[in-house]
mmCIF file of C-alpha atoms in Angstrom:
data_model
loop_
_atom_site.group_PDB
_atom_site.id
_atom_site.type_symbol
_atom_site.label_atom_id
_atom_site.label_comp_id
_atom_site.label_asym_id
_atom_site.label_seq_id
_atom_site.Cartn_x
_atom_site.Cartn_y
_atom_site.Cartn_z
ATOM 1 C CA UNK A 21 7.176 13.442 -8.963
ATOM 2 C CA UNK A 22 11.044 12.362 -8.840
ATOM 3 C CA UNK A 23 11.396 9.006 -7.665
ATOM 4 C CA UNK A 24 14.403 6.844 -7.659
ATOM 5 C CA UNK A 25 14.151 2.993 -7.765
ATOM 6 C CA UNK A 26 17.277 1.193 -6.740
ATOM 7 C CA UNK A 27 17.759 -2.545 -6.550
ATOM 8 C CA UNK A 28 15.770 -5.284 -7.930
ATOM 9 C CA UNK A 29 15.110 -7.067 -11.641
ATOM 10 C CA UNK A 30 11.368 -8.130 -12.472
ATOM 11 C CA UNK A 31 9.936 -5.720 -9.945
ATOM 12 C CA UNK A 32 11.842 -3.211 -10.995
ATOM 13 C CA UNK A 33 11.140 -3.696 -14.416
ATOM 14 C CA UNK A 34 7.175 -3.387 -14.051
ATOM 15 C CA UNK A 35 7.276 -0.951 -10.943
ATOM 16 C CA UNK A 36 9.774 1.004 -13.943
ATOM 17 C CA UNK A 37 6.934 0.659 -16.869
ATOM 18 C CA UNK A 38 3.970 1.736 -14.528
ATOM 19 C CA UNK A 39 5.903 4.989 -12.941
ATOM 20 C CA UNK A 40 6.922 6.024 -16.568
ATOM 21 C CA UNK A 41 3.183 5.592 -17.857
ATOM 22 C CA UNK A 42 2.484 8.239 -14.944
ATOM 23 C CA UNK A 43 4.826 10.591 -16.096
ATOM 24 C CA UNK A 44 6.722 10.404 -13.200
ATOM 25 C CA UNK A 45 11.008 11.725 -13.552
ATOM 26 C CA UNK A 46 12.394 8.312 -12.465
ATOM 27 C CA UNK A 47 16.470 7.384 -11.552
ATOM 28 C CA UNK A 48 17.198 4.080 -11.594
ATOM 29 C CA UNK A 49 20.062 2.383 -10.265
ATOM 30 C CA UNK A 50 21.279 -1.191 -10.662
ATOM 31 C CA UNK A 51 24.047 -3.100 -9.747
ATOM 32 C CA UNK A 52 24.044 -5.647 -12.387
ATOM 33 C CA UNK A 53 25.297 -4.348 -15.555
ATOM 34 C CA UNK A 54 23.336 -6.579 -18.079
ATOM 35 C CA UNK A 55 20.151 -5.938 -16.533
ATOM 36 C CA UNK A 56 20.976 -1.909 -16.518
ATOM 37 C CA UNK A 57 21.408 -2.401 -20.013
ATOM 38 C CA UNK A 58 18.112 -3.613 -20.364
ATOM 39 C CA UNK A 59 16.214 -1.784 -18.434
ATOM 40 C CA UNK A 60 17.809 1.047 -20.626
ATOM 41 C CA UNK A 61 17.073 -0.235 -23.489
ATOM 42 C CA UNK A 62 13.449 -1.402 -22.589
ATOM 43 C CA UNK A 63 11.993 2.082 -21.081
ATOM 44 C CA UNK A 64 14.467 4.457 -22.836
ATOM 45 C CA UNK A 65 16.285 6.034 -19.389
ATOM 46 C CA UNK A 66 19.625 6.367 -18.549
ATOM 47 C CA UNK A 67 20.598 3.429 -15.506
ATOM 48 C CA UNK A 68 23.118 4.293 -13.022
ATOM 49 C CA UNK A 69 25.316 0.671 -12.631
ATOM 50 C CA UNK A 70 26.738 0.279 -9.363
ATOM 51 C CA UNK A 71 25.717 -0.860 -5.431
ATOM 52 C CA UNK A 72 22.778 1.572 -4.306
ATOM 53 C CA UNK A 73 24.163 1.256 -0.790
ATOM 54 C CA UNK A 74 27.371 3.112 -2.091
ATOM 55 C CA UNK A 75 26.787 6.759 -1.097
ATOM 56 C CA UNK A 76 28.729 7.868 -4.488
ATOM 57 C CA UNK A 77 27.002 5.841 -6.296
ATOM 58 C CA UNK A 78 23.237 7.323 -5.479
ATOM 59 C CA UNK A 79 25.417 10.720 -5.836
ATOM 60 C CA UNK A 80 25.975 9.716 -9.687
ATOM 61 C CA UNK A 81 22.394 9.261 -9.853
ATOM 62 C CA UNK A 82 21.940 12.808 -8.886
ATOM 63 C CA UNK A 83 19.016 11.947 -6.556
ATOM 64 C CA UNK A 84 19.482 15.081 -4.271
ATOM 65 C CA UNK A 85 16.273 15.761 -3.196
ATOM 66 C CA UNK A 86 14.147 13.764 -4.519
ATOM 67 C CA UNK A 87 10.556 12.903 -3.716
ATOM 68 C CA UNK A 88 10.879 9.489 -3.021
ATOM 69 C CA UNK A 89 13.733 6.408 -2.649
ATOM 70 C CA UNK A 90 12.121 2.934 -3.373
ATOM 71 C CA UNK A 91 14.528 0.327 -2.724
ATOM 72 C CA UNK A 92 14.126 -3.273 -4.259
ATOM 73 C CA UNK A 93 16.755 -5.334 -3.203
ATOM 74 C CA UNK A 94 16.542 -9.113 -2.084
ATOM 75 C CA UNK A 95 18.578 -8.183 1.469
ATOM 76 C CA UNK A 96 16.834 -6.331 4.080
ATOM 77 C CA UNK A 97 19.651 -4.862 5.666
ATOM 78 C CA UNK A 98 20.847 -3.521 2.075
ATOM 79 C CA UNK A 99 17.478 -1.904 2.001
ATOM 80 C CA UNK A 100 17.458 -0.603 5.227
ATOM 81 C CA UNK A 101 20.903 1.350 4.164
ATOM 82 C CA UNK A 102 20.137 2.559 0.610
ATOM 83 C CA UNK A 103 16.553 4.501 2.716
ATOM 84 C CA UNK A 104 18.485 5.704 5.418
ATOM 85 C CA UNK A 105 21.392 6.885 3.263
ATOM 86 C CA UNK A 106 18.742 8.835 0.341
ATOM 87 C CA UNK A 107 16.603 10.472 3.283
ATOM 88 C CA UNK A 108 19.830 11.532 5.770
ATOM 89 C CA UNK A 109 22.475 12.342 2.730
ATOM 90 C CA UNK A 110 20.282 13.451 0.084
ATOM 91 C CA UNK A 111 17.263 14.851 1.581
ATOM 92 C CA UNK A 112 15.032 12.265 0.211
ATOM 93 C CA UNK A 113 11.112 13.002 1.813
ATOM 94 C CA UNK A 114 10.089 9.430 1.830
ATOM 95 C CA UNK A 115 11.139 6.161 1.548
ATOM 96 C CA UNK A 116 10.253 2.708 0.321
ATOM 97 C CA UNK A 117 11.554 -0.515 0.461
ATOM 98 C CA UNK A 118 10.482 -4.768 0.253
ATOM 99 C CA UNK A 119 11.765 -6.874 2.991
ATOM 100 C CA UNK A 120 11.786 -10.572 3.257
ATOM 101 C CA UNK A 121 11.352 -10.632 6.903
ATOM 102 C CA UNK A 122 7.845 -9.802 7.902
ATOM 103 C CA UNK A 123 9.922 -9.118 11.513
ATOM 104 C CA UNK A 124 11.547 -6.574 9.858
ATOM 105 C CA UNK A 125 8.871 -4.213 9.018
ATOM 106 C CA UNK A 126 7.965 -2.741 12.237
ATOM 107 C CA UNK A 127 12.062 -2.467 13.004
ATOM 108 C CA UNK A 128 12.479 -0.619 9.915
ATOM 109 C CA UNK A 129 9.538 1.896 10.375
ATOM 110 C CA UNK A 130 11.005 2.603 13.704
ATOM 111 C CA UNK A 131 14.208 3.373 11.826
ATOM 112 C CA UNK A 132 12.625 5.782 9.836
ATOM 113 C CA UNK A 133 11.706 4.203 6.135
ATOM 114 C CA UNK A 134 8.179 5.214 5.717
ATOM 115 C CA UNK A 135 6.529 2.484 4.046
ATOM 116 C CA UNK A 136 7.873 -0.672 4.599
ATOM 117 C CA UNK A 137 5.974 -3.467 2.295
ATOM 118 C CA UNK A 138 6.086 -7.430 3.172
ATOM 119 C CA UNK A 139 3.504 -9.516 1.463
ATOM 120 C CA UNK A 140 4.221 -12.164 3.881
ATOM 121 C CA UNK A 141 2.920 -9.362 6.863
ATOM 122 C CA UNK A 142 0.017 -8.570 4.525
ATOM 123 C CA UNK A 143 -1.284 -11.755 4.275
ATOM 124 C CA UNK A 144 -0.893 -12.630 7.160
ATOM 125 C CA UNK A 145 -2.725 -9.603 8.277
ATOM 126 C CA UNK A 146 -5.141 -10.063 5.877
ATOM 127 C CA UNK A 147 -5.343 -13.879 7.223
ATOM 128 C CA UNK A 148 -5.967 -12.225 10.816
ATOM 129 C CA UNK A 149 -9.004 -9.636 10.158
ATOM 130 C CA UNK A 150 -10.592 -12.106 8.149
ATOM 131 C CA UNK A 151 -10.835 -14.819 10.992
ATOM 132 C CA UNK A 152 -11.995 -12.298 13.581
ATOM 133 C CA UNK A 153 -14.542 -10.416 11.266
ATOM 134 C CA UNK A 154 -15.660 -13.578 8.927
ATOM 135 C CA UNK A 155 -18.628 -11.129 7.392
ATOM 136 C CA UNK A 156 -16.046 -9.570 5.595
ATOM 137 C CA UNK A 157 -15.840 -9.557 1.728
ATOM 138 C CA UNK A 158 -12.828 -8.006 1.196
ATOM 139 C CA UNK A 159 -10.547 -5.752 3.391
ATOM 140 C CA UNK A 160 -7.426 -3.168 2.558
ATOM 141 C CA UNK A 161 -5.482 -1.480 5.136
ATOM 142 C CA UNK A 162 -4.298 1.872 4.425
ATOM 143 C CA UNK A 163 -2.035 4.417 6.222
ATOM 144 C CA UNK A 164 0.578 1.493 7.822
ATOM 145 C CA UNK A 165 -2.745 -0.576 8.689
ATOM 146 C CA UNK A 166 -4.718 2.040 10.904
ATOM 147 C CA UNK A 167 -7.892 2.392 8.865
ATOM 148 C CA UNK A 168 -9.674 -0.450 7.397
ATOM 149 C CA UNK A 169 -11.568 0.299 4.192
ATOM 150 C CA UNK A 170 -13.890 -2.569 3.837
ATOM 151 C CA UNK A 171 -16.281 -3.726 0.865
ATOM 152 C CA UNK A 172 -19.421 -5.488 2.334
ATOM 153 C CA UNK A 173 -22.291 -7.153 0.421
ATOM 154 C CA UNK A 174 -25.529 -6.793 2.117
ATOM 155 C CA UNK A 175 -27.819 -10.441 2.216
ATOM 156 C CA UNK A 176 -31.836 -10.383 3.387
ATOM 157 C CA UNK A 177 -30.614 -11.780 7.283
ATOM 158 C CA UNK A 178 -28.231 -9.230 7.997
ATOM 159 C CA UNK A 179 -29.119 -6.680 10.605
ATOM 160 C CA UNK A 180 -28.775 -3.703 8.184
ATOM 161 C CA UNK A 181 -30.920 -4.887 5.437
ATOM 162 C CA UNK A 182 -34.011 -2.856 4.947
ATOM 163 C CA UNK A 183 -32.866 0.060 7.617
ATOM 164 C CA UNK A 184 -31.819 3.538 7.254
ATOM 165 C CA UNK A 185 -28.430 4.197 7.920
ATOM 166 C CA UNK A 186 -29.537 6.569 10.625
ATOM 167 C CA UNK A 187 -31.181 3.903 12.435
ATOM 168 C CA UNK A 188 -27.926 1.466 12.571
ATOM 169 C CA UNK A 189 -25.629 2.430 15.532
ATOM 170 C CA UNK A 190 -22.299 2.637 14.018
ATOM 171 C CA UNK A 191 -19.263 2.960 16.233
ATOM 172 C CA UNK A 192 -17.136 6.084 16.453
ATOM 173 C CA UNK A 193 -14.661 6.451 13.567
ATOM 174 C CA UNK A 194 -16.869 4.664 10.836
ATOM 175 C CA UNK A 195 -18.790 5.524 7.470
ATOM 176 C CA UNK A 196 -20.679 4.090 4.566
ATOM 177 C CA UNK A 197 -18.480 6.191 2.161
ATOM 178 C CA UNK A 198 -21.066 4.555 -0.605
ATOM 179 C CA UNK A 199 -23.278 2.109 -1.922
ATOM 180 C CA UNK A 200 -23.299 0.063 -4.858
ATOM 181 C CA UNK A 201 -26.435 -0.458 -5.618
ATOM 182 C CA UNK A 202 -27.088 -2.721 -9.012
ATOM 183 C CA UNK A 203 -23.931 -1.688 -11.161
ATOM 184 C CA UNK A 204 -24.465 2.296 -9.905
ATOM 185 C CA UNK A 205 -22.893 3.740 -7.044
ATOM 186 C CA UNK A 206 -24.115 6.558 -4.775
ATOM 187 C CA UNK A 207 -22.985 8.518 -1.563
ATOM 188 C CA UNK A 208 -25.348 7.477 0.982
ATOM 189 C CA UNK A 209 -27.158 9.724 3.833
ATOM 190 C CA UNK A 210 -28.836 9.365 7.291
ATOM 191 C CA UNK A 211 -31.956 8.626 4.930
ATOM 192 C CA UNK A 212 -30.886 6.319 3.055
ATOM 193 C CA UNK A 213 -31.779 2.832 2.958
ATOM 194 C CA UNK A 214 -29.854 -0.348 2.769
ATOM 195 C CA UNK A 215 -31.401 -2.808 0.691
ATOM 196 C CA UNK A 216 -30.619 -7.157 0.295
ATOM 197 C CA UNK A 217 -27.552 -7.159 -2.332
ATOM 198 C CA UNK A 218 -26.162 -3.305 -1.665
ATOM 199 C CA UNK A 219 -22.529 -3.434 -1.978
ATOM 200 C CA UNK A 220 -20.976 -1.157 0.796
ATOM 201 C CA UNK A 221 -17.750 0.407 1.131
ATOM 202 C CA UNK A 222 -16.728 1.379 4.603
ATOM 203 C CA UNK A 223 -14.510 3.590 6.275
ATOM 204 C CA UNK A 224 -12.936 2.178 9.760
ATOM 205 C CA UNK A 225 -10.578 2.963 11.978
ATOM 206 C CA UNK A 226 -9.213 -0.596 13.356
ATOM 207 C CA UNK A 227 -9.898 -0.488 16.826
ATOM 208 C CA UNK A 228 -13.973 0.107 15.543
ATOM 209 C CA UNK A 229 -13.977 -2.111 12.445
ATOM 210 C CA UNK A 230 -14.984 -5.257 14.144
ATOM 211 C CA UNK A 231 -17.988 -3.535 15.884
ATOM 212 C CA UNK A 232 -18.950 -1.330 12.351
ATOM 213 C CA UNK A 233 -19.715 -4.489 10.256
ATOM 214 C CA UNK A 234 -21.326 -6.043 13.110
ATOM 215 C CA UNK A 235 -23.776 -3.466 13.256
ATOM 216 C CA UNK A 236 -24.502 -3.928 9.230
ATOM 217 C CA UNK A 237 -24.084 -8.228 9.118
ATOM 218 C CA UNK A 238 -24.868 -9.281 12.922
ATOM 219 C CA UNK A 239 -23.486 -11.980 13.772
ATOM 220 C CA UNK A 240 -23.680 -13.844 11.057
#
């Protein structure tokens, strides 16, 4: 995949490392001119120095058409410009940038970057599901937040425990995708039973998540 990372210093420099060890083609672009040299000189790629924002300068990159634009700098708006310049000038398919405005994530998506990534929005989502649905071990949110893959672990009270899954009423747009069942994993059927310490991973959409690990934990 062709990716071009513009903006940023330390996560650049490990976002850099982890695309290389994935063989990815990568064009980097930097606007201060130490730090190009080593990022150069640490993962052995040429670095563009100049302001990613610059439409010439992404064209001395020679990004045109690339796969995706993952932008990195500290301002928002900067961000905002260096996406919407690679995907309307260069015929970039998606794009990527960090924002320090949580606010500033649905604005942006409506604006057209793709994937718009605030850890303050993800915790505080994060902070959210788990106060409303406080059986949950552990929760990710994939596809801009509308499915829910949860990790549940079963305990003796819960509703589920000792049941087939066939006999639990699960809401529309949920699955056991599998079980971990004493270090082994398996993909579970209608037949299958869920025993006191079975890990599950679920599939949800959000609007049934609440309801699918009520039906495994109750309410408790």
């Amino acid at each position: 995949m062709k990716i071009a990372v513009a903006g940023g210093r330390n996560k650049a420099d490990f976002l850099i490392g982890a695309l290389l060890e994935r063989k990815h083609q990568l064009s980097v672009i930097n606007d201060e001119e130490t730090y190009c040299s080593y990022l150069a000189e640490k993962h052995g790629i040429p670095v563009v120095f100049g302001d990613p924002c610059k439409e010439y300068v992404l064209k001395d990159a020679h990004i045109l058409s690339y796969d995706v634009m993952i932008a990195l700098r500290p301002n928002d708006a900067d961000n905002l410009t260096i996406c919407q310049t690679a995907k309307r000038v260069f015929g970039i398919k998606r794009a990527v940038c960090i924002v320090s405005d949580p606010k500033n994530v649905p604005i942006f998506q409506l604006l057209g970057v793709d994937h718009v990534i605030s850890a303050t929005y993800m915790i505080a989502n994060m902070i959210e599901q788990s106060s409303t649905v406080e059986s949950l071990t552990k929760l990710m949110l994939l596809e801009d937040g509308n499915i829910a893959l949860n990790e549940l672990r079963i305990s003796e009270a819960d509703k589920a425990a000792g049941r087939k899954i066939a006999e639990i009423e699960f809401p529309a747009n949920s699955i056991i995708a599998c079980v971990i069942r004493n270090g082994s994993m398996f993909v579970p059927n209608g037949q299958s039973v869920l025993m006191p310490q079975d890990k599950l991973i679920m599939l949800t959409d959000r609007a049934s998540q609440e309801k699918a690990v009520q039906a495994v934990c109750g309410n408790r």
